[in-house]
Structure formats: structure tokens, C-alpha cells
Amino acid sequence: MILVSRIVFAVACLGVASAQLKVADDKVVKYPSYVPVKRGAFIIELESGNTSPSTAAYAASFNSINNVRVSSQFNSLFRGLAVSTGNNISAAQLASVQGVKRVWPVRYHTLPYRMSATNITYPYLHTQTGVSRALQELQLNGTGIKVGIVDTGVDYTHPELGNCWKTAGCPWQYGADFIGDKFDWSAPNPIVSPNPTPMDCDGHGTHVSGILSGQGPTVYGVAPGATYGMYRVFSCPFNGSVASTDDIILRGIEAAYQDGHDIISLSLGGGSWPEDPISAACSELVKKGVVVVAANGNEGSNGLYTAGTPAVGHGVIAVGSIDNWNITGAVAEFTTPQSNLTVLLSSPGSDKYPFIFETDVPVVAPTDKNGTALGCTGYDASLVGKVAVIQRGVCSFTQKATAAQSAGAIGVIIYNNVPGIVNPSIGVSVTIPVVAIAQEGAQTLVADISKGPSTVKAPSKLTGTFPAFTGGKMSPFSSFGPSPELAIEPLLSAPGGNIWSTYPQKLGSYASLSGTSMATPYVSGTVALLKQARPQLGVKEIRSLLANSAKPLQDVATGQMIHPYWSGAGLVNVYDAIKSRAMISPPELSINETTWGPVPGFNQLQSLGSVRWAQRNVTIANTDSSKGMDVWLDSSVADSLSMYLANGEISDVPRTWPASPASVSSDTLPLVAVADSHLHVAAGQSKNITVLVVAPPGLKESEKWFYGGYLNFTLKWDQELVTSSLIVPYAGYNGDFRAADVLSTPDSGLPALTDSNQVAIADVSKLVVSANNTALILYRLDVPSRIVSATLVDTSNNTIGYLPYGYYEYNPRNLPYGDNPLSGATISNVVFTDKEAAHPIKVTAGKYYVHLAALRPLGDANNSKDYQTWDSDQFSIA
């Protein structure tokens, strides 16, 4: 009772203890300004300990204060509260309360995924991943395993998802709605009004559910016999976005844990640090024995360091995406003077206007007013009653379709100008059906149509199956690792590009979507099969077996393997994981600490002289209780990756080395050495193996390469002839990672002082800042940084305070195609004495400069030597 009284007293005095607030300020996480946060909403983590008051006691005390309302209590994953406050209550005041460990602003989350241009048949998909053999040969289906899905909900009335909710024999025995249908994140105060059941109004969760639990005959899930729970935490679509907040997602995750699920599947993400609240909660789940599977992210076009949370959480299985192999989708049948052709169609540009022609209609390949096949300048000839076949390029899909529509066309087919097929996106002005076809074979089709009268028909239920153009390759959208701490992300990959699965019946019953969101439930399903087959396995063993048994992918362009920072260990193979009689741990080697100098103890490496090297240990266990096992160890090399081109400019897509198989030389590749490449492990025993990895000495450290590869273990058991293989990916930085710069290279022209319109100031010494004439400091983070600060310093080197927007924590890398291509702070005649920017002071007129400091990787926040710094030229403040 005394302790509770202390809480009440501390909370009641929120507005008084100003000295205490400076200490409390360090407990408040300050996200970058481009991270969307809910105004006045916070997550409070409480200290743990036997003498600490209960979470309920803290909640009651906070609720007793004006302008503070507790919306949620968390007890299972961490001790904490979600609160909303009035304008007169700051995060630092909340953090000043005795027993508060940390305060996070509540972030908004949106759910990125994409409609696919094509669909994929399931039998071949499951063949490539070992799922077919697990289902058919081993008679596994996930029975007895509980899987919790945290997503947008599920259309549980779908005939291929059971058409039931929490009835006897129903696959859906658990779950709830935590958000409802009225949540609009663009509103000042989004309404949270949960429904009685987690019915899906978006489609994402239903699609994910089919990948896991589909009963057939159209969609065959990976684990159709498992028991499921759906925890709806995302809104219906509003203004083009499906959204949620940290606290709502945490409520869903905690409920899934409390319902006793063996596996929690999270096809969501945002942020990039393992310390964020959702990542931290998932890391705690792993400690409690729950397998957490999460999407690595869909930011592949932005290159390295794009793995998201909670995928980067410690012990979480992060999943990358691979495009599928066989394409099944709607087709069109062409009849020309030369041939009869059946061609695969994309999804329609608009759901309102499906490309359906039950009988033959005329089809032409017209030339526009400029005499090209592009259709950008309109047509002199009439297209009335005809379908127009048009080349992609120069102008938008909408412009092409509008021009054809104006000429009287009744439909448009756009053929790609690069390999593969795309999904056309058209504006509301287009009221005729529009689809796309692949570049492959399109020129032949156009030539045949041009030879005389031709027709096309596309009956509503006509489909065809074709080899995929990119089957078995990494999906271009799949995010790259590493984590900010240089951990390998993802752990492995699974089919996620062009997945045909269930969809809410009101939205069409089936759809083809792409994303690591689709690969994640696939891996969650494989975990269910593995746990059913080997129920004694813990989280660490499951992670190791899945990674050890995965199949690395080859980069045909370079002759090397795909880097683990993109594919992880490779394509999941659950059958091999189930049947494996050996296990290697850890499942990956993340090399974030290296040594420069001669390699000790390895005579074969002495000729290299001084090199950058790291020593790691792996343990290989023979889980066969009756037979000994011979082990042979070698390695294969992956592409090296850099964020920079040879001229020093940043590259959106990682630059690879070697550029081609012909350009490789041995000193530009990493080297792996072991003391003994052949050993014997007795039945039921294990052995430690010391592995030495040498960074590529022939690659310039100034070019900031990330190297990697795979340890390959060939295994043979006594009295057996057949061998099997397991792998362990490794990856590291070609340099001293702790000394790596986090700010962009000097030739980028950043950091820089600019005017308020972001125009660079040519002569900073002539800059005069005032209340009416502000300036900016702009900078670019090429590497995530735990802390970035921008302060105003006088000519005597005294720090005056933080610039507006001048202090942030847990900063991701600035992404060229993201919402944050640059970061910055405002220079005015006001600075702040606290990191939270709650206490402003007016700056005395005089000369000043800006001091920018960014914490290097793995750095100590309290050690000034661990920061990369930059100082501007002096300027005046009036």
C-alpha cells in the first residue's frame, strides 16, 4: 500500500520536478520526425522486480490524474501501459514517475503489399519447398499445433477456410477484434470500436490465412490441419491505407500468447531496430518458447538495411520472398491469319472492368499519330468495336487506355517492354477493360495480328498454366538486411511473389498478392509441420533445422550465390528439416567484430600477411542415437554487396561483386578455413568446430563491401552410402564496423545548411537567422544510427541547446524511394534544453555553428569518441 501511495504521489507531482525531468528525458524514445506517431499517446514500460507494485496499481494511479487515461495494460510480454494524455502532459513527465523504465511514442503502422500480375499453382509451389512430401509421404498437416495470426482479420465464412468460427471441429478456435471498422488513422482521434469477431474487411489477413490453412480445392494451405487464432489489429482501408498503432498490435500479440499458441505469424512491419516495443515483445515471446515468424519487409528497391520490425527481433524467424514457379491465371485466345495463340493475362487494371469477352471480338495492333505502337499520341484511325494491343513505355497506362478509348476501343492489351508481366494501374477516367501481357512472345503476336483480320476472346472462367518468368528467384521487392547490429536478416526465404490465395468473399473470394507478407505464413506453416513431426523441438532447434536445411540460391549473372543479406539461408525445405539427423548451431554467423593482422594458428593462411579476419565457433550435433556420422566441411562464396557505385555515389539497388563470372579473382572473395575439414561425430554426440573467415583482401575497404557465403556440411552416417547436406550462412562487413561512417560520403554534398526551401547556402558566413528567416541542416544517414543530435554551439564551443527536430533515437537509414530520403533539423532563434523539445529558450544574438553527431554502429552512447561528427561554418543569429 505504501508503494502504491508513492506512485500516486509521483504522478500527482508530474508538473513539479523539473530537475527530475532532465534525468527522465533519457528514458523517452524520440523517433525521427517522418515516423508517424499518435499525438499524446505513449507506451510506458515499467521496471520489473518482486518489490514493484502491480501493473494494475500503476494503471489505477495514472487514471486518477486529469488528462491521463490508460487504454491498455501489458503483463505477459513486458510490464507496461498504453496511455493517452492531454497537451499539458509530456513524455518526460510520464518517464519521471518512480518505476518507469522507458516511454515510447505510439507509432502508426500501415500495411504494404501489392496485387500480383499473375497467379501461382499450388502443387508445384509445395514441391519446391518439401511441403508436398511432408503432407503426402509423412502424412503431416499441422494437427495438434496452434498458430496465432496477427493481421487484418479473416473471412472465416469462406468455404476453403472452414466456413465456421469457434465451433466444434472448426479450424478457428481463437481470436478477437482489437480495432473495428471505424479506425481512420488520418482522423485526429481514430475510433477504436472492436467487432464481436475479427471479420476481414481488407483482404490481407484472409489471403495470409489461405496460405496457412486453405482446405482446397483451389487453395491448399501448408498446414491445413492446425488450429488457428486470428487477432485483428488493422483497420479497414481508409484513404488508401490499412493502418494500426503500436498499442493495438501489442494487444493482439499478447492475446495470442495468452491463448497458448505454439507459433505466432506476423505479416507486418515498420521501423528497423530490435529495441522497438513490438520487436522487444516478440523477442520476449521467443524467450518464453513461442516461435515467432515475421515478414522481413518489401523495401528491396531501397537496398541494404531495409529489414523491418519485428523481423529484426532477437530469435525471430525473419522471412524473405521468392517468386513462384508456375503461373496460373486468366488467358486470352487469339486467332490470327498465322496462328492460334493462348496468352496469359495480368489482373485487370480495374476490378470494375474485368477483361471478359465470351465470344470472339476484333483485335488490332494500331499505330498512333506518331507512327509508333506506344499509343501515347492518340489515333487517326477508328478503333470502334475493337481490342487494341499497345506497347508499354513513354506514357502511363492510363494515357494509353484513354487514347484507345477515345478512338472507340472496347478493350486494351498492353504488352511489356521488359521481360515478365506487370499489373497495369489505370485512372477512373478509363471505363474499358485493360490488361497486360508479357514481353515474351508479344512481338510474334503483334506481327501475326498485323497480317490480317484477327480476333480475341477471353471467357470468364478460362484459365491456363505457364512456366513463370522469374520462378525461383528472389522477389525484387524483398527487403535486404543486415539489421543495424549486422545480424543476418532474413533467416530464410519462401514463396511470396505472386501467390494465389483466399480473399474475402465480398471482395471476390480469391486474389493474387505479393509480399514478404505472403512468404511469412508459408514459413509459419512449415514450422507447424516440423513441430507436429518433432514436438520436442524448442525455438532454437527449429530455427537451426529450418536454416540448416534451406537451399541457397545462385546468382546466374555473377556465378556466385545470392548474398545472405537478401535470401538468408535460402529457400525453405521443411521435408529435409523434418528428416534431418543433424543440427548445426548457431544457424548463421553474423560477423560484426573483426581483427586486423596475421591469422594465428592457421599455417595455410600465413602467406596472406595482415588481413581482416574473424573467428567463430559452430557446434554440429549428431541426433542419430545409433550411428556415427562423418562430416566434410567446405564453403561457397556469395556476391559481395555495396551501397555505393565505383564513383562513390549511392546506389539504390546494391552493387554486386563480382560483376560477372569472368571478372572474379581469388583475392576479391572471402576465405573460410577450418583446422580439420573432415571429422567424425559419434552417435548422439556433438563437436565444436572453429571457423576462421577472412574478409576479401582485394576489395577496397573504402568501398564499404559486405561479403558473405555459406558453410557447406556434407554428412554420411556409418554403414550408409547416401549423403546429405546442411548449410550455415555467414556474412560480415569488409572493414571495422564499429568505425564505419553512418553519414553520407562527403561527395554527396551533405551535411549542408540550406534555406527553408532546401536550397544550399553558398556562403554560410553571410547567413543571418531570425524568427522570420529560418534555415535547415540537411543530412543523409547511409547506415542506421541509434542516436543523432543537432545542437547549436557558440564561438566558445559552449552547447546552447538542441535545434528544433534536432534529437532522434533509433534512426533507420534514409531510403531513396521511401518517406525519408533526407533527415534534417531547423535553425532558428530558438533551441531546446531537453531532448523531447518541451523546454524552449531564445538564443542571444551572436555567432554560432551547428554540431551534428551520429552514433556509429555498436557504439556507446556515453562515449563521444563513438560518434561521427560534423560542424558547420559559423553564421549569425539576430
PDB file of C-alpha atoms in Angstrom, residues 255-426:
ATOM      1  CA  ALA A 255      -3.695 -12.075 -26.572  1.00  0.00           C
ATOM      2  CA  ALA A 256      -2.224 -14.615 -28.997  1.00  0.00           C
ATOM      3  CA  TYR A 257       0.384 -15.530 -26.383  1.00  0.00           C
ATOM      4  CA  GLN A 258      -2.211 -15.822 -23.626  1.00  0.00           C
ATOM      5  CA  ASP A 259      -4.237 -18.191 -25.810  1.00  0.00           C
ATOM      6  CA  GLY A 260      -1.276 -20.577 -25.825  1.00  0.00           C
ATOM      7  CA  HIS A 261      -0.237 -20.582 -29.469  1.00  0.00           C
ATOM      8  CA  ASP A 262       2.879 -22.508 -30.436  1.00  0.00           C
ATOM      9  CA  ILE A 263       3.554 -20.182 -33.374  1.00  0.00           C
ATOM     10  CA  ILE A 264       2.679 -16.516 -33.925  1.00  0.00           C
ATOM     11  CA  SER A 265       2.715 -15.319 -37.535  1.00  0.00           C
ATOM     12  CA  LEU A 266       3.222 -11.598 -38.163  1.00  0.00           C
ATOM     13  CA  SER A 267       2.907 -10.348 -41.735  1.00  0.00           C
ATOM     14  CA  LEU A 268       3.544  -6.761 -40.717  1.00  0.00           C
ATOM     15  CA  GLY A 269       6.467  -4.438 -40.166  1.00  0.00           C
ATOM     16  CA  GLY A 270       7.840  -0.959 -39.666  1.00  0.00           C
ATOM     17  CA  GLY A 271      10.974   0.534 -38.157  1.00  0.00           C
ATOM     18  CA  SER A 272      14.325  -1.212 -38.199  1.00  0.00           C
ATOM     19  CA  TRP A 273      15.576  -1.723 -34.626  1.00  0.00           C
ATOM     20  CA  PRO A 274      15.273  -4.741 -32.311  1.00  0.00           C
ATOM     21  CA  GLU A 275      14.748  -2.378 -29.359  1.00  0.00           C
ATOM     22  CA  ASP A 276      11.388  -1.040 -30.559  1.00  0.00           C
ATOM     23  CA  PRO A 277       8.350  -2.153 -28.498  1.00  0.00           C
ATOM     24  CA  ILE A 278       6.932  -4.685 -30.965  1.00  0.00           C
ATOM     25  CA  SER A 279      10.357  -6.225 -31.636  1.00  0.00           C
ATOM     26  CA  ALA A 280      11.067  -6.325 -27.906  1.00  0.00           C
ATOM     27  CA  ALA A 281       7.745  -8.046 -27.260  1.00  0.00           C
ATOM     28  CA  CYS A 282       8.470 -10.646 -29.934  1.00  0.00           C
ATOM     29  CA  SER A 283      11.958 -11.243 -28.535  1.00  0.00           C
ATOM     30  CA  GLU A 284      10.305 -11.914 -25.167  1.00  0.00           C
ATOM     31  CA  LEU A 285       7.901 -14.352 -26.827  1.00  0.00           C
ATOM     32  CA  VAL A 286      10.891 -16.287 -28.157  1.00  0.00           C
ATOM     33  CA  LYS A 287      12.347 -16.479 -24.650  1.00  0.00           C
ATOM     34  CA  LYS A 288       9.024 -17.933 -23.488  1.00  0.00           C
ATOM     35  CA  GLY A 289       9.211 -20.703 -26.078  1.00  0.00           C
ATOM     36  CA  VAL A 290       6.931 -19.330 -28.799  1.00  0.00           C
ATOM     37  CA  VAL A 291       8.116 -19.485 -32.405  1.00  0.00           C
ATOM     38  CA  VAL A 292       7.663 -16.014 -33.926  1.00  0.00           C
ATOM     39  CA  VAL A 293       7.719 -15.692 -37.711  1.00  0.00           C
ATOM     40  CA  ALA A 294       7.753 -12.199 -39.247  1.00  0.00           C
ATOM     41  CA  ALA A 295       7.957 -10.547 -42.667  1.00  0.00           C
ATOM     42  CA  ASN A 296      11.365  -9.078 -43.465  1.00  0.00           C
ATOM     43  CA  GLY A 297       9.791  -6.247 -45.475  1.00  0.00           C
ATOM     44  CA  ASN A 298       9.054  -5.093 -49.029  1.00  0.00           C
ATOM     45  CA  GLU A 299      11.675  -2.344 -49.402  1.00  0.00           C
ATOM     46  CA  GLY A 300      14.081  -4.219 -51.683  1.00  0.00           C
ATOM     47  CA  SER A 301      14.166  -1.322 -54.135  1.00  0.00           C
ATOM     48  CA  ASN A 302      15.802   0.754 -51.393  1.00  0.00           C
ATOM     49  CA  GLY A 303      18.695  -1.667 -50.908  1.00  0.00           C
ATOM     50  CA  LEU A 304      20.560  -2.593 -47.738  1.00  0.00           C
ATOM     51  CA  TYR A 305      19.367  -2.080 -44.142  1.00  0.00           C
ATOM     52  CA  THR A 306      15.692  -2.313 -45.086  1.00  0.00           C
ATOM     53  CA  ALA A 307      14.738  -5.274 -42.874  1.00  0.00           C
ATOM     54  CA  GLY A 308      11.848  -4.196 -40.652  1.00  0.00           C
ATOM     55  CA  THR A 309      10.480  -4.806 -37.205  1.00  0.00           C
ATOM     56  CA  PRO A 310       9.582  -7.172 -35.641  1.00  0.00           C
ATOM     57  CA  ALA A 311      11.608  -9.307 -38.073  1.00  0.00           C
ATOM     58  CA  VAL A 312      14.844  -7.947 -36.576  1.00  0.00           C
ATOM     59  CA  GLY A 313      13.787  -9.012 -33.083  1.00  0.00           C
ATOM     60  CA  HIS A 314      16.192 -11.388 -31.355  1.00  0.00           C
ATOM     61  CA  GLY A 315      15.310 -15.005 -32.142  1.00  0.00           C
ATOM     62  CA  VAL A 316      12.513 -14.084 -34.551  1.00  0.00           C
ATOM     63  CA  ILE A 317      12.413 -16.031 -37.837  1.00  0.00           C
ATOM     64  CA  ALA A 318      12.599 -13.264 -40.464  1.00  0.00           C
ATOM     65  CA  VAL A 319      11.348 -14.292 -43.906  1.00  0.00           C
ATOM     66  CA  GLY A 320      12.301 -13.073 -47.382  1.00  0.00           C
ATOM     67  CA  SER A 321      10.304 -13.637 -50.561  1.00  0.00           C
ATOM     68  CA  ILE A 322      10.972 -15.795 -53.621  1.00  0.00           C
ATOM     69  CA  ASP A 323       8.916 -15.614 -56.816  1.00  0.00           C
ATOM     70  CA  ASN A 324       6.938 -18.699 -57.667  1.00  0.00           C
ATOM     71  CA  TRP A 325       7.434 -21.129 -60.496  1.00  0.00           C
ATOM     72  CA  ASN A 326       4.203 -21.986 -62.322  1.00  0.00           C
ATOM     73  CA  ILE A 327       1.757 -19.262 -63.277  1.00  0.00           C
ATOM     74  CA  THR A 328      -1.972 -19.931 -63.409  1.00  0.00           C
ATOM     75  CA  GLY A 329      -4.284 -17.143 -64.455  1.00  0.00           C
ATOM     76  CA  ALA A 330      -6.868 -15.849 -66.875  1.00  0.00           C
ATOM     77  CA  VAL A 331      -5.983 -16.180 -70.550  1.00  0.00           C
ATOM     78  CA  ALA A 332      -7.000 -14.777 -73.900  1.00  0.00           C
ATOM     79  CA  GLU A 333      -7.281 -16.857 -77.095  1.00  0.00           C
ATOM     80  CA  PHE A 334      -6.095 -15.112 -80.265  1.00  0.00           C
ATOM     81  CA  THR A 335      -6.996 -16.226 -83.773  1.00  0.00           C
ATOM     82  CA  THR A 336      -4.793 -14.658 -86.487  1.00  0.00           C
ATOM     83  CA  PRO A 337      -4.054 -15.434 -90.150  1.00  0.00           C
ATOM     84  CA  GLN A 338      -0.824 -17.071 -88.988  1.00  0.00           C
ATOM     85  CA  SER A 339      -1.710 -18.937 -85.807  1.00  0.00           C
ATOM     86  CA  ASN A 340      -3.939 -19.611 -82.823  1.00  0.00           C
ATOM     87  CA  LEU A 341      -2.323 -18.421 -79.590  1.00  0.00           C
ATOM     88  CA  THR A 342      -3.269 -18.679 -75.915  1.00  0.00           C
ATOM     89  CA  VAL A 343      -1.717 -15.860 -73.866  1.00  0.00           C
ATOM     90  CA  LEU A 344      -1.603 -15.289 -70.104  1.00  0.00           C
ATOM     91  CA  LEU A 345      -3.263 -12.079 -68.897  1.00  0.00           C
ATOM     92  CA  SER A 346      -2.452  -9.906 -65.909  1.00  0.00           C
ATOM     93  CA  SER A 347      -5.028  -8.891 -63.356  1.00  0.00           C
ATOM     94  CA  PRO A 348      -7.292  -6.176 -64.793  1.00  0.00           C
ATOM     95  CA  GLY A 349      -6.336  -2.544 -64.352  1.00  0.00           C
ATOM     96  CA  SER A 350      -9.663  -2.000 -62.612  1.00  0.00           C
ATOM     97  CA  ASP A 351     -11.855  -4.516 -60.809  1.00  0.00           C
ATOM     98  CA  LYS A 352     -14.871  -2.656 -62.195  1.00  0.00           C
ATOM     99  CA  TYR A 353     -13.940  -3.582 -65.756  1.00  0.00           C
ATOM    100  CA  PRO A 354     -12.739  -7.205 -65.983  1.00  0.00           C
ATOM    101  CA  PHE A 355     -11.281  -8.309 -69.284  1.00  0.00           C
ATOM    102  CA  ILE A 356     -14.052 -10.720 -70.277  1.00  0.00           C
ATOM    103  CA  PHE A 357     -15.158 -11.364 -73.856  1.00  0.00           C
ATOM    104  CA  GLU A 358     -17.176 -14.555 -74.033  1.00  0.00           C
ATOM    105  CA  THR A 359     -17.094 -14.602 -77.845  1.00  0.00           C
ATOM    106  CA  ASP A 360     -14.561 -13.514 -80.455  1.00  0.00           C
ATOM    107  CA  VAL A 361     -14.147  -9.768 -80.984  1.00  0.00           C
ATOM    108  CA  PRO A 362     -11.839  -7.978 -83.438  1.00  0.00           C
ATOM    109  CA  VAL A 363      -8.310  -7.267 -82.235  1.00  0.00           C
ATOM    110  CA  VAL A 364      -5.780  -4.877 -83.823  1.00  0.00           C
ATOM    111  CA  ALA A 365      -2.241  -3.621 -83.167  1.00  0.00           C
ATOM    112  CA  PRO A 366      -2.696   0.048 -84.163  1.00  0.00           C
ATOM    113  CA  THR A 367      -0.084   2.725 -84.739  1.00  0.00           C
ATOM    114  CA  ASP A 368      -0.593   6.119 -83.127  1.00  0.00           C
ATOM    115  CA  LYS A 369      -0.348   9.561 -84.708  1.00  0.00           C
ATOM    116  CA  ASN A 370       3.450   9.399 -84.406  1.00  0.00           C
ATOM    117  CA  GLY A 371       3.538   6.073 -86.215  1.00  0.00           C
ATOM    118  CA  THR A 372       4.528   4.078 -83.120  1.00  0.00           C
ATOM    119  CA  ALA A 373       2.954   1.183 -81.234  1.00  0.00           C
ATOM    120  CA  LEU A 374       3.073   3.164 -77.965  1.00  0.00           C
ATOM    121  CA  GLY A 375      -0.369   4.755 -78.259  1.00  0.00           C
ATOM    122  CA  CYS A 376       0.620   7.944 -76.441  1.00  0.00           C
ATOM    123  CA  THR A 377      -0.469  10.489 -79.072  1.00  0.00           C
ATOM    124  CA  GLY A 378      -3.915   9.195 -79.970  1.00  0.00           C
ATOM    125  CA  TYR A 379      -5.158   7.589 -83.185  1.00  0.00           C
ATOM    126  CA  ASP A 380      -6.326   8.861 -86.562  1.00  0.00           C
ATOM    127  CA  ALA A 381      -7.950   5.511 -87.412  1.00  0.00           C
ATOM    128  CA  SER A 382     -11.134   4.358 -85.711  1.00  0.00           C
ATOM    129  CA  LEU A 383     -10.893   1.560 -83.125  1.00  0.00           C
ATOM    130  CA  VAL A 384     -14.646   1.258 -82.665  1.00  0.00           C
ATOM    131  CA  GLY A 385     -15.634  -2.215 -81.506  1.00  0.00           C
ATOM    132  CA  LYS A 386     -12.039  -3.446 -81.368  1.00  0.00           C
ATOM    133  CA  VAL A 387      -9.497  -4.501 -78.733  1.00  0.00           C
ATOM    134  CA  ALA A 388      -6.198  -2.606 -79.142  1.00  0.00           C
ATOM    135  CA  VAL A 389      -2.807  -4.231 -78.474  1.00  0.00           C
ATOM    136  CA  ILE A 390      -0.368  -1.494 -77.379  1.00  0.00           C
ATOM    137  CA  GLN A 391       3.290  -1.434 -76.331  1.00  0.00           C
ATOM    138  CA  ARG A 392       4.274  -0.323 -72.816  1.00  0.00           C
ATOM    139  CA  GLY A 393       6.536   2.722 -72.419  1.00  0.00           C
ATOM    140  CA  VAL A 394       6.905   6.559 -72.637  1.00  0.00           C
ATOM    141  CA  CYS A 395       3.451   7.402 -71.242  1.00  0.00           C
ATOM    142  CA  SER A 396       1.277   5.950 -68.490  1.00  0.00           C
ATOM    143  CA  PHE A 397      -1.140   3.033 -68.707  1.00  0.00           C
ATOM    144  CA  THR A 398      -3.980   5.493 -68.183  1.00  0.00           C
ATOM    145  CA  GLN A 399      -2.836   7.680 -71.091  1.00  0.00           C
ATOM    146  CA  LYS A 400      -2.615   4.688 -73.413  1.00  0.00           C
ATOM    147  CA  ALA A 401      -6.018   3.359 -72.382  1.00  0.00           C
ATOM    148  CA  THR A 402      -7.641   6.800 -72.607  1.00  0.00           C
ATOM    149  CA  ALA A 403      -6.340   7.341 -76.144  1.00  0.00           C
ATOM    150  CA  ALA A 404      -7.652   3.947 -77.272  1.00  0.00           C
ATOM    151  CA  GLN A 405     -10.975   4.520 -75.515  1.00  0.00           C
ATOM    152  CA  SER A 406     -11.349   7.889 -77.273  1.00  0.00           C
ATOM    153  CA  ALA A 407     -10.867   6.128 -80.598  1.00  0.00           C
ATOM    154  CA  GLY A 408     -13.689   3.718 -79.757  1.00  0.00           C
ATOM    155  CA  ALA A 409     -11.772   0.688 -78.465  1.00  0.00           C
ATOM    156  CA  ILE A 410     -13.707  -1.776 -76.297  1.00  0.00           C
ATOM    157  CA  GLY A 411     -10.587  -3.104 -74.553  1.00  0.00           C
ATOM    158  CA  VAL A 412      -6.817  -2.669 -74.273  1.00  0.00           C
ATOM    159  CA  ILE A 413      -3.983  -5.186 -74.009  1.00  0.00           C
ATOM    160  CA  ILE A 414      -0.588  -3.668 -73.127  1.00  0.00           C
ATOM    161  CA  TYR A 415       2.494  -5.772 -73.819  1.00  0.00           C
ATOM    162  CA  ASN A 416       5.527  -5.293 -71.611  1.00  0.00           C
ATOM    163  CA  ASN A 417       8.757  -3.653 -72.786  1.00  0.00           C
ATOM    164  CA  VAL A 418      10.897  -5.697 -70.387  1.00  0.00           C
ATOM    165  CA  PRO A 419      10.826  -9.400 -69.542  1.00  0.00           C
ATOM    166  CA  GLY A 420       7.914 -10.580 -67.424  1.00  0.00           C
ATOM    167  CA  ILE A 421       4.411  -9.345 -66.807  1.00  0.00           C
ATOM    168  CA  VAL A 422       3.111  -6.301 -64.927  1.00  0.00           C
ATOM    169  CA  ASN A 423      -0.156  -5.291 -63.341  1.00  0.00           C
ATOM    170  CA  PRO A 424      -1.446  -2.132 -65.090  1.00  0.00           C
ATOM    171  CA  SER A 425      -2.840   0.617 -62.899  1.00  0.00           C
ATOM    172  CA  ILE A 426      -5.405   2.896 -64.544  1.00  0.00           C
TER     173      ILE A 426
END
